[in-house]
Coordinates of C-alpha atoms in Angstrom, one line a residue:
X623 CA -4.3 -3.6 16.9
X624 CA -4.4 0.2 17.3
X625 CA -7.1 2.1 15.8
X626 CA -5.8 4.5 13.0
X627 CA -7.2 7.9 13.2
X628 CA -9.4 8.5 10.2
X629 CA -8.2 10.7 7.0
X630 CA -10.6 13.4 6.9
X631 CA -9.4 14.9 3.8
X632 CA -11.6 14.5 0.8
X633 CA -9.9 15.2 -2.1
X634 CA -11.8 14.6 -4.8
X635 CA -14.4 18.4 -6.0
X636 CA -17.2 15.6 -6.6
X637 CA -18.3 13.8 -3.9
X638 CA -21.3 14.0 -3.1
X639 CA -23.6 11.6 -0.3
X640 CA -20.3 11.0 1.7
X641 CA -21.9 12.1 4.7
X642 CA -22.9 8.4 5.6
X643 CA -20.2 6.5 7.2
X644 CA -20.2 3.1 8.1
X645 CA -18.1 0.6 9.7
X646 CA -15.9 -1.6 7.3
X647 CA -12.8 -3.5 7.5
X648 CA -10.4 -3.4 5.0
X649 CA -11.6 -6.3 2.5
X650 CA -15.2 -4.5 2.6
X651 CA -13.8 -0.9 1.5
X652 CA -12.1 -2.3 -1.6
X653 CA -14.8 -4.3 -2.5
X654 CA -17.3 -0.8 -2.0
X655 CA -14.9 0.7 -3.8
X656 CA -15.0 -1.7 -7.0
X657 CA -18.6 -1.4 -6.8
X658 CA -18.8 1.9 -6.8
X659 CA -16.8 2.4 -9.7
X660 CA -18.1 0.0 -11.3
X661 CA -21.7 1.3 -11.2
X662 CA -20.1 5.0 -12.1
X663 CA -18.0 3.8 -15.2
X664 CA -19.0 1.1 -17.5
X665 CA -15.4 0.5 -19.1
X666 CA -14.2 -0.6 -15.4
X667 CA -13.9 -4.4 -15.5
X668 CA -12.8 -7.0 -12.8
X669 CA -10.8 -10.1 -13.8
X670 CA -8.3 -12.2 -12.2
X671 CA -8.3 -16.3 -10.9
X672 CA -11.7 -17.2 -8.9
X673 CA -12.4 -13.4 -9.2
X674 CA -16.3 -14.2 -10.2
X675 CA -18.7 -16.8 -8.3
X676 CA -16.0 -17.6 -5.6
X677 CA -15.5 -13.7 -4.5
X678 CA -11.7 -14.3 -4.7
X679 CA -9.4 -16.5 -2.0
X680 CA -9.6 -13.6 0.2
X681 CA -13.9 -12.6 -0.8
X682 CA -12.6 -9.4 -1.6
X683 CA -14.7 -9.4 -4.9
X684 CA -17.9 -11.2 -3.3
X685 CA -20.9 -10.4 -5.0
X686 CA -19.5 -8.4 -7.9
X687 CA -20.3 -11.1 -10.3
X688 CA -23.7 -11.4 -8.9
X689 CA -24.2 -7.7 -9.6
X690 CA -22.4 -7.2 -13.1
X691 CA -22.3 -10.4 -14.3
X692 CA -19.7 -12.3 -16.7
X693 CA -18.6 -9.6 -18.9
X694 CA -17.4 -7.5 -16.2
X695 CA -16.7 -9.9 -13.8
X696 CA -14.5 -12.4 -15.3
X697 CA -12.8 -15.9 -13.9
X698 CA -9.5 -16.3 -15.5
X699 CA -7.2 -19.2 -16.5
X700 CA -4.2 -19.8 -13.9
X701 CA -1.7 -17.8 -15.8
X702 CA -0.7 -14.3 -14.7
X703 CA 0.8 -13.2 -17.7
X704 CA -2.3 -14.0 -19.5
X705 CA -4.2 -12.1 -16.6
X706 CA -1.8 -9.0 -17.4
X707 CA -1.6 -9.4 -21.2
X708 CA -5.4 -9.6 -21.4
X709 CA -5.5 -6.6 -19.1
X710 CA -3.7 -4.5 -21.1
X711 CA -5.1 -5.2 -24.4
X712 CA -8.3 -4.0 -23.1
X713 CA -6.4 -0.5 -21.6
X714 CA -5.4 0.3 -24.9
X715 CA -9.0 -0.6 -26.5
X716 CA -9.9 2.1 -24.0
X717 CA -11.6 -0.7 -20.9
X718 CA -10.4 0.1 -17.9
X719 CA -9.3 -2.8 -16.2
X720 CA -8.8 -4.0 -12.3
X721 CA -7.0 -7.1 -12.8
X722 CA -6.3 -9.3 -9.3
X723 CA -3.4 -11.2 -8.9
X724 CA -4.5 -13.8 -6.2
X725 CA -1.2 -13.2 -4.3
X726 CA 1.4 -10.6 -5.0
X727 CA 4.0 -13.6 -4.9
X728 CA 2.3 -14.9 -8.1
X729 CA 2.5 -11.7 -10.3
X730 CA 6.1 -12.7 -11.2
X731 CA 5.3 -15.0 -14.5
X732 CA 3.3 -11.3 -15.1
X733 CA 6.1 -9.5 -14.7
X734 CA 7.6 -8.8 -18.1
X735 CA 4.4 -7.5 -19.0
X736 CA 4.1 -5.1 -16.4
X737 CA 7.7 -3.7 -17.1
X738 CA 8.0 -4.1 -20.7
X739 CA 4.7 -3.6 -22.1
X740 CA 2.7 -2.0 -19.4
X741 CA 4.8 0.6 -17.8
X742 CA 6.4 1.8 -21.2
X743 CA 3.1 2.1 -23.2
X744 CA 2.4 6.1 -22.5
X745 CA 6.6 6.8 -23.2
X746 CA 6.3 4.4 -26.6
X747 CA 3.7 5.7 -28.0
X748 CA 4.6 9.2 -27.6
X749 CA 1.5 9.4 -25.2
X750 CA -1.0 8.1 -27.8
X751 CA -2.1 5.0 -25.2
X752 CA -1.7 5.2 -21.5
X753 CA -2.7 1.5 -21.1
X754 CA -4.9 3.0 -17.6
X755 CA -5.2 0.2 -15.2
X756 CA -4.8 -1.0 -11.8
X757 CA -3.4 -4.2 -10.5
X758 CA -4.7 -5.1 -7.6
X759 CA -3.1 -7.6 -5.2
X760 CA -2.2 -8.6 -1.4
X761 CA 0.9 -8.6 0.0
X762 CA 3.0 -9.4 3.2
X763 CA 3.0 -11.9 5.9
X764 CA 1.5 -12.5 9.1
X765 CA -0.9 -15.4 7.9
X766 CA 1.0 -18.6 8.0
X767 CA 1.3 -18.4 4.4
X768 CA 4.9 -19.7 3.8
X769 CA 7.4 -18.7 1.2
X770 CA 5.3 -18.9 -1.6
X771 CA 2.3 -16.3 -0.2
X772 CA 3.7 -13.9 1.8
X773 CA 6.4 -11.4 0.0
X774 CA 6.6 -7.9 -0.3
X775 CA 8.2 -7.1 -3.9
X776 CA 7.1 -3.1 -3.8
X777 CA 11.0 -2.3 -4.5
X778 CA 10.9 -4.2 -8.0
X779 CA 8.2 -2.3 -9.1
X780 CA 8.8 1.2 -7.6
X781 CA 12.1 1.2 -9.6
X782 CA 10.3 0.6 -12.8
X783 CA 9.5 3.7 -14.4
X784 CA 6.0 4.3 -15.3
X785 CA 4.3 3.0 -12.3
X786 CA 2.8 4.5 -9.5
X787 CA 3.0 2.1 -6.3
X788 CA 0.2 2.1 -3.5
X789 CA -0.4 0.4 0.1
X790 CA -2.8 1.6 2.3
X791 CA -3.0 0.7 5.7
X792 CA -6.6 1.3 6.6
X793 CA -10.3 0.9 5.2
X794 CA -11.0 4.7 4.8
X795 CA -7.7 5.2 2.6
X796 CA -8.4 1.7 0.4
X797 CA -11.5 3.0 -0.4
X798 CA -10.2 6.4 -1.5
X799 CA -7.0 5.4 -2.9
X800 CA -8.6 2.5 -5.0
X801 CA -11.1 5.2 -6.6
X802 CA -8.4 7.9 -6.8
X803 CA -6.4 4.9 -8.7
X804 CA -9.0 3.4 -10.8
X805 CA -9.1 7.2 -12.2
X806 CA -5.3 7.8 -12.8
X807 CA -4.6 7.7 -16.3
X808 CA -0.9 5.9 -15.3
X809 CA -0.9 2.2 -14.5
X810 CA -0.9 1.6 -10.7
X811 CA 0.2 -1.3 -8.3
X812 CA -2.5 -1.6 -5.3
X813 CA -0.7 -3.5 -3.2
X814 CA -3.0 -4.7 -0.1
X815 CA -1.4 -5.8 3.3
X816 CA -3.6 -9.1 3.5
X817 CA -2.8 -9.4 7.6
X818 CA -5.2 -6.4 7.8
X819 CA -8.0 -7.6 5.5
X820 CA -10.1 -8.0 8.4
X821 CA -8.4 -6.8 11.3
X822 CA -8.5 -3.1 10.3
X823 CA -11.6 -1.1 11.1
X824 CA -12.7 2.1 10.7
X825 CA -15.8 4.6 9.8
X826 CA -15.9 4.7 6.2
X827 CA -18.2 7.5 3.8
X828 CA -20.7 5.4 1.7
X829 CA -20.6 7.7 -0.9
X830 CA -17.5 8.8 -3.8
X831 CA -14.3 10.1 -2.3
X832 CA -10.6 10.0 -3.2
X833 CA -7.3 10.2 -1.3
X834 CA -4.9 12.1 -3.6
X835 CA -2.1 9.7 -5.0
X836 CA 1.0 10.8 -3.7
X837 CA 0.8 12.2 -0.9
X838 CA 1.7 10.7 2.9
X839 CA -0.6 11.4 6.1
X840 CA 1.4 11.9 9.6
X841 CA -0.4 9.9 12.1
X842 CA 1.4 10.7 14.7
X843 CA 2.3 13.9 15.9
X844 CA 4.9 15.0 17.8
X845 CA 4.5 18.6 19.7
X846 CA 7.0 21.3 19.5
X847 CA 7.6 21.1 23.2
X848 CA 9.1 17.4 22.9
X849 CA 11.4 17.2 20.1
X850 CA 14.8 16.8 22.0
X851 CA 14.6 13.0 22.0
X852 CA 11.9 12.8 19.3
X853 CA 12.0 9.9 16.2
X854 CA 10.6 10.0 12.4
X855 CA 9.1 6.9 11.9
X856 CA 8.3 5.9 8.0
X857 CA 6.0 3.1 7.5
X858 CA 3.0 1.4 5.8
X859 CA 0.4 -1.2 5.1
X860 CA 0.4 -3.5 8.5
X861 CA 4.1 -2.5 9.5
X862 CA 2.2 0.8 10.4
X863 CA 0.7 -1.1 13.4
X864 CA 3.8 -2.3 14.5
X865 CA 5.2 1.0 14.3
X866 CA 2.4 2.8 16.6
X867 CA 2.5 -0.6 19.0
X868 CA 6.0 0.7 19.5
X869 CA 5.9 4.4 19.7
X870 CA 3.5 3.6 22.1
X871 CA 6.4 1.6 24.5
X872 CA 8.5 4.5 23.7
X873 CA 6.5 6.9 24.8
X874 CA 6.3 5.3 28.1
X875 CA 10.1 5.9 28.6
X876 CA 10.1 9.0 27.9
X877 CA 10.4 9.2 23.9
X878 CA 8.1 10.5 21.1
X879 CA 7.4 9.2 17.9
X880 CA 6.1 11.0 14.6
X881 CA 4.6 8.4 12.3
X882 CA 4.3 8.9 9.0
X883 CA 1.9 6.6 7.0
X884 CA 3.5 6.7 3.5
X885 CA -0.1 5.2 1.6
X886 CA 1.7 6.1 -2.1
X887 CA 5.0 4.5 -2.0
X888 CA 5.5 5.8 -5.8
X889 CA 5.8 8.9 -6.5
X890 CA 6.6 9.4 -2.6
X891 CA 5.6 12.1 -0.9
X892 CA 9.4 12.9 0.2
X893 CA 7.9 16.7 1.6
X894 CA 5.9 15.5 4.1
X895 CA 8.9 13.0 5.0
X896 CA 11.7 15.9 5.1
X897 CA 9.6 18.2 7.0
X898 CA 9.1 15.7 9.7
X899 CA 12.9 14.8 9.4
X900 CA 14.0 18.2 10.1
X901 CA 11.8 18.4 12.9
X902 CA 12.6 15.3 15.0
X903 CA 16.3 14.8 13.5
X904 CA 15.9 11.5 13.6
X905 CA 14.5 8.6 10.8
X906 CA 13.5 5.2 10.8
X907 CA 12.2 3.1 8.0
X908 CA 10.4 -0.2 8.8
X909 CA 9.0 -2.7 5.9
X910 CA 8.5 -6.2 5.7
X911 CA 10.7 -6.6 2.7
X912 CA 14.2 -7.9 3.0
X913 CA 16.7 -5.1 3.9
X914 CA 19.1 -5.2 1.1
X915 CA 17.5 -2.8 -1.8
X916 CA 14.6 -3.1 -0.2
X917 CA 12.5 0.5 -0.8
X918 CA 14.2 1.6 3.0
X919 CA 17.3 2.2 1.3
X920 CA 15.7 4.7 -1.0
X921 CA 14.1 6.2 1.6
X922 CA 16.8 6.3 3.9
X923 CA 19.4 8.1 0.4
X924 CA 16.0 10.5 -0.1
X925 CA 16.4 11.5 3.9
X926 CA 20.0 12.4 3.5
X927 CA 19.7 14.1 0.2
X928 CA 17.0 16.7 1.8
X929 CA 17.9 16.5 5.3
X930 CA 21.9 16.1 6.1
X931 CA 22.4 18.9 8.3
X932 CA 19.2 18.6 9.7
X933 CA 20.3 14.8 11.0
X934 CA 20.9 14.1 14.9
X935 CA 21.7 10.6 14.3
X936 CA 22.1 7.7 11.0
X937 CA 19.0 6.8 9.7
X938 CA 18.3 3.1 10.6
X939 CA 16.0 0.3 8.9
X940 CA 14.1 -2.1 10.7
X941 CA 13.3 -5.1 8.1
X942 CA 13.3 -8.4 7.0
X943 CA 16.0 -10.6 6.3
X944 CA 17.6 -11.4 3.6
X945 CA 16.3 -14.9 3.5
X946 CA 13.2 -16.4 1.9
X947 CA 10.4 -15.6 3.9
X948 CA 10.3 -18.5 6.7
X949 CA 7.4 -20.8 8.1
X950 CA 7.6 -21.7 11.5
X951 CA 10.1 -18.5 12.0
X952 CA 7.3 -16.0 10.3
X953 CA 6.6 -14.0 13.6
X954 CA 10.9 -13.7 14.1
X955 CA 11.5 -12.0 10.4
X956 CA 8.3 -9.8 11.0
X957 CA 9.6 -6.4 12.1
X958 CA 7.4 -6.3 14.8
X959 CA 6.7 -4.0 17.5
X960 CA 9.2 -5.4 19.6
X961 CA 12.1 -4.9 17.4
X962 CA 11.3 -1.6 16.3
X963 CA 11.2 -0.3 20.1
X964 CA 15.1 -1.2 20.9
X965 CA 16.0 0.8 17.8
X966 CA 13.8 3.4 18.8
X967 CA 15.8 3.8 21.9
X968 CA 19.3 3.6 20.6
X969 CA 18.2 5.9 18.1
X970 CA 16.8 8.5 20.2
X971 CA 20.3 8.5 22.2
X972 CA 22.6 9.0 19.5

């Protein structure tokens, strides 16, 4: 696993005692994060399936309940529309909820809620209720979770209007992008790339912070004096790993590679994406997600819309398939490191 370089930017004219950093993993910034907020705003309330005494499958909420006990920590039926339905209810009675859905591939019996109800509150109403939450759940494989708990559906909710759409890819932006979320007044997705929960590390302020919504971070840099064969790489949540593990191969033949972390997926920060563009020439998207309208192809008709003249070579995607996710074949769909580098190459060449 290569270690991210920190976000420095602190967004948010309020912080105050964030001098104290710490080491957390990705699991312990969210749950800092909840607990912060929590302590900070009485409306904010946790509930989801084994949210409460358990800590959640994944302990992401351990020892909330303990510390706010059941009225803002509460253990749900199995029933994610009734998780989502509930949620809202309480947005437009002015709570501001965090609901959990225990795996991202469960929030589809929620999903008319989220796109009929939820995401058209603010328009319906003529802006009289936002309905102001946050969903929280973990996405993407690389557990040996099967079919049924390791998908990436970010595509069918970034093309719902009225979301915003988040995945960050190490503890210092959870943290930051949860609060910054948990303060929107527009109903976000925090999507969390479970093969990370524990495998990502990094110093982390103790104190309040926010990473502004919206906007990408380039973690890679290419110099000025090494753009003739350079690539624009476009990634997040755990493909972001991949992605460095191959610029890193690449680099050792001879060919650089500009990463861009996209950490909002919706609204996207296509600046920060066309400015790298125009500097390498070059684009490639890689997410877990099957190819065909995955959120790549977005990315890829955003690239040409800014950047035509600016392009050296086609933008290319390197994806999933367009199968169920496998078992036994989980580390094959990945887009791992090692298919990303061959495409790299080829692209670099064009």
């Amino acid at each position: 696993m290569t270690q991210l370089e920190s976000d420095r930017t602190v967004s948010d004219s309020r912080n105050t005692g964030a001098a104290n950093e710490r080491q957390m993993n990705l699991v312990q910034a969210i749950n800092d994060a909840l607990r912060l907020e929590m302590k900070r705003d009485s409306r904010v309330v946790v509930l989801g399936e084994d949210v409460g005494r358990v800590g959640g499958v994944f302990r992401v909420t351990q020892g909330l309940w303990d510390e706010f006990g059941d009225d803002r920590v509460i253990d749900t039926p199995l029933s994610e529309g009734g998780i989502l339905g509930t949620a809202i209810g309480m947005a437009l009675y002015g709570m501001v909820p965090v609901p959990e859905i225990q795996f991202a591939d469960f929030i589809f019996p929620g999903y008319d809620q989220i796109v009929s109800e939820l995401a058209k509150m603010r328009w319906r109403s003529g802006g009289e209720y936002a309905s102001k939450m946050v969903v929280r759940t973990p996405v993407g494989g690389g557990i040996r979770g099967g079919l049924y708990h390791s998908q990436s559906p970010e595509s069918l909710f970034i093309h719902v209007a009225g979301l915003k759409v988040v995945c960050p890819s190490n503890p210092y932006d959870a943290k930051g992008l949860l609060l910054a979320s948990i303060r929107d007044p527009d109903p976000v997705l925090f999507f969390e790339p479970k093969r990370i929960y524990r495998a990502a590390r990094g110093e982390v302020p103790e104190g309040d912070y926010t990473v502004e919504l919206g906007k990408a971070k380039v973690v890679r840099e290419v110099p000025a004096s090494k753009r003739d064969r350079a690539v624009t790489i476009l990634a997040w949540g755990a493909m972001l790993y991949e992605a460095i593990a191959a610029a890193d191969k690449a680099h050792e033949q001879g060919i650089e590679c500009e990463i861009v972390d996209l950490r909002t997926l919706w609204p996207v920060d296509i600046d920060t994406i066309a400015a790298s563009v125009k500097k390498t020439g070059r684009v490639i998207v890689v997410h877990e997600a099957p190819k065909t309208c995955g959120f790549g192809a977005e990315l890829v008709a955003l690239v040409n819309e800014r950047c035509f003249v600016h392009l050296e070579a086609p933008p290319v995607r390197v994806t999933g398939f367009d199968t169920p996710f496998p078992y036994t074949l989980e580390m094959d769909y990945l887009p791992l490191a090692h298919r990303i580098l061959p495409v790299i190459v080829e692209t670099s060449r064009y």
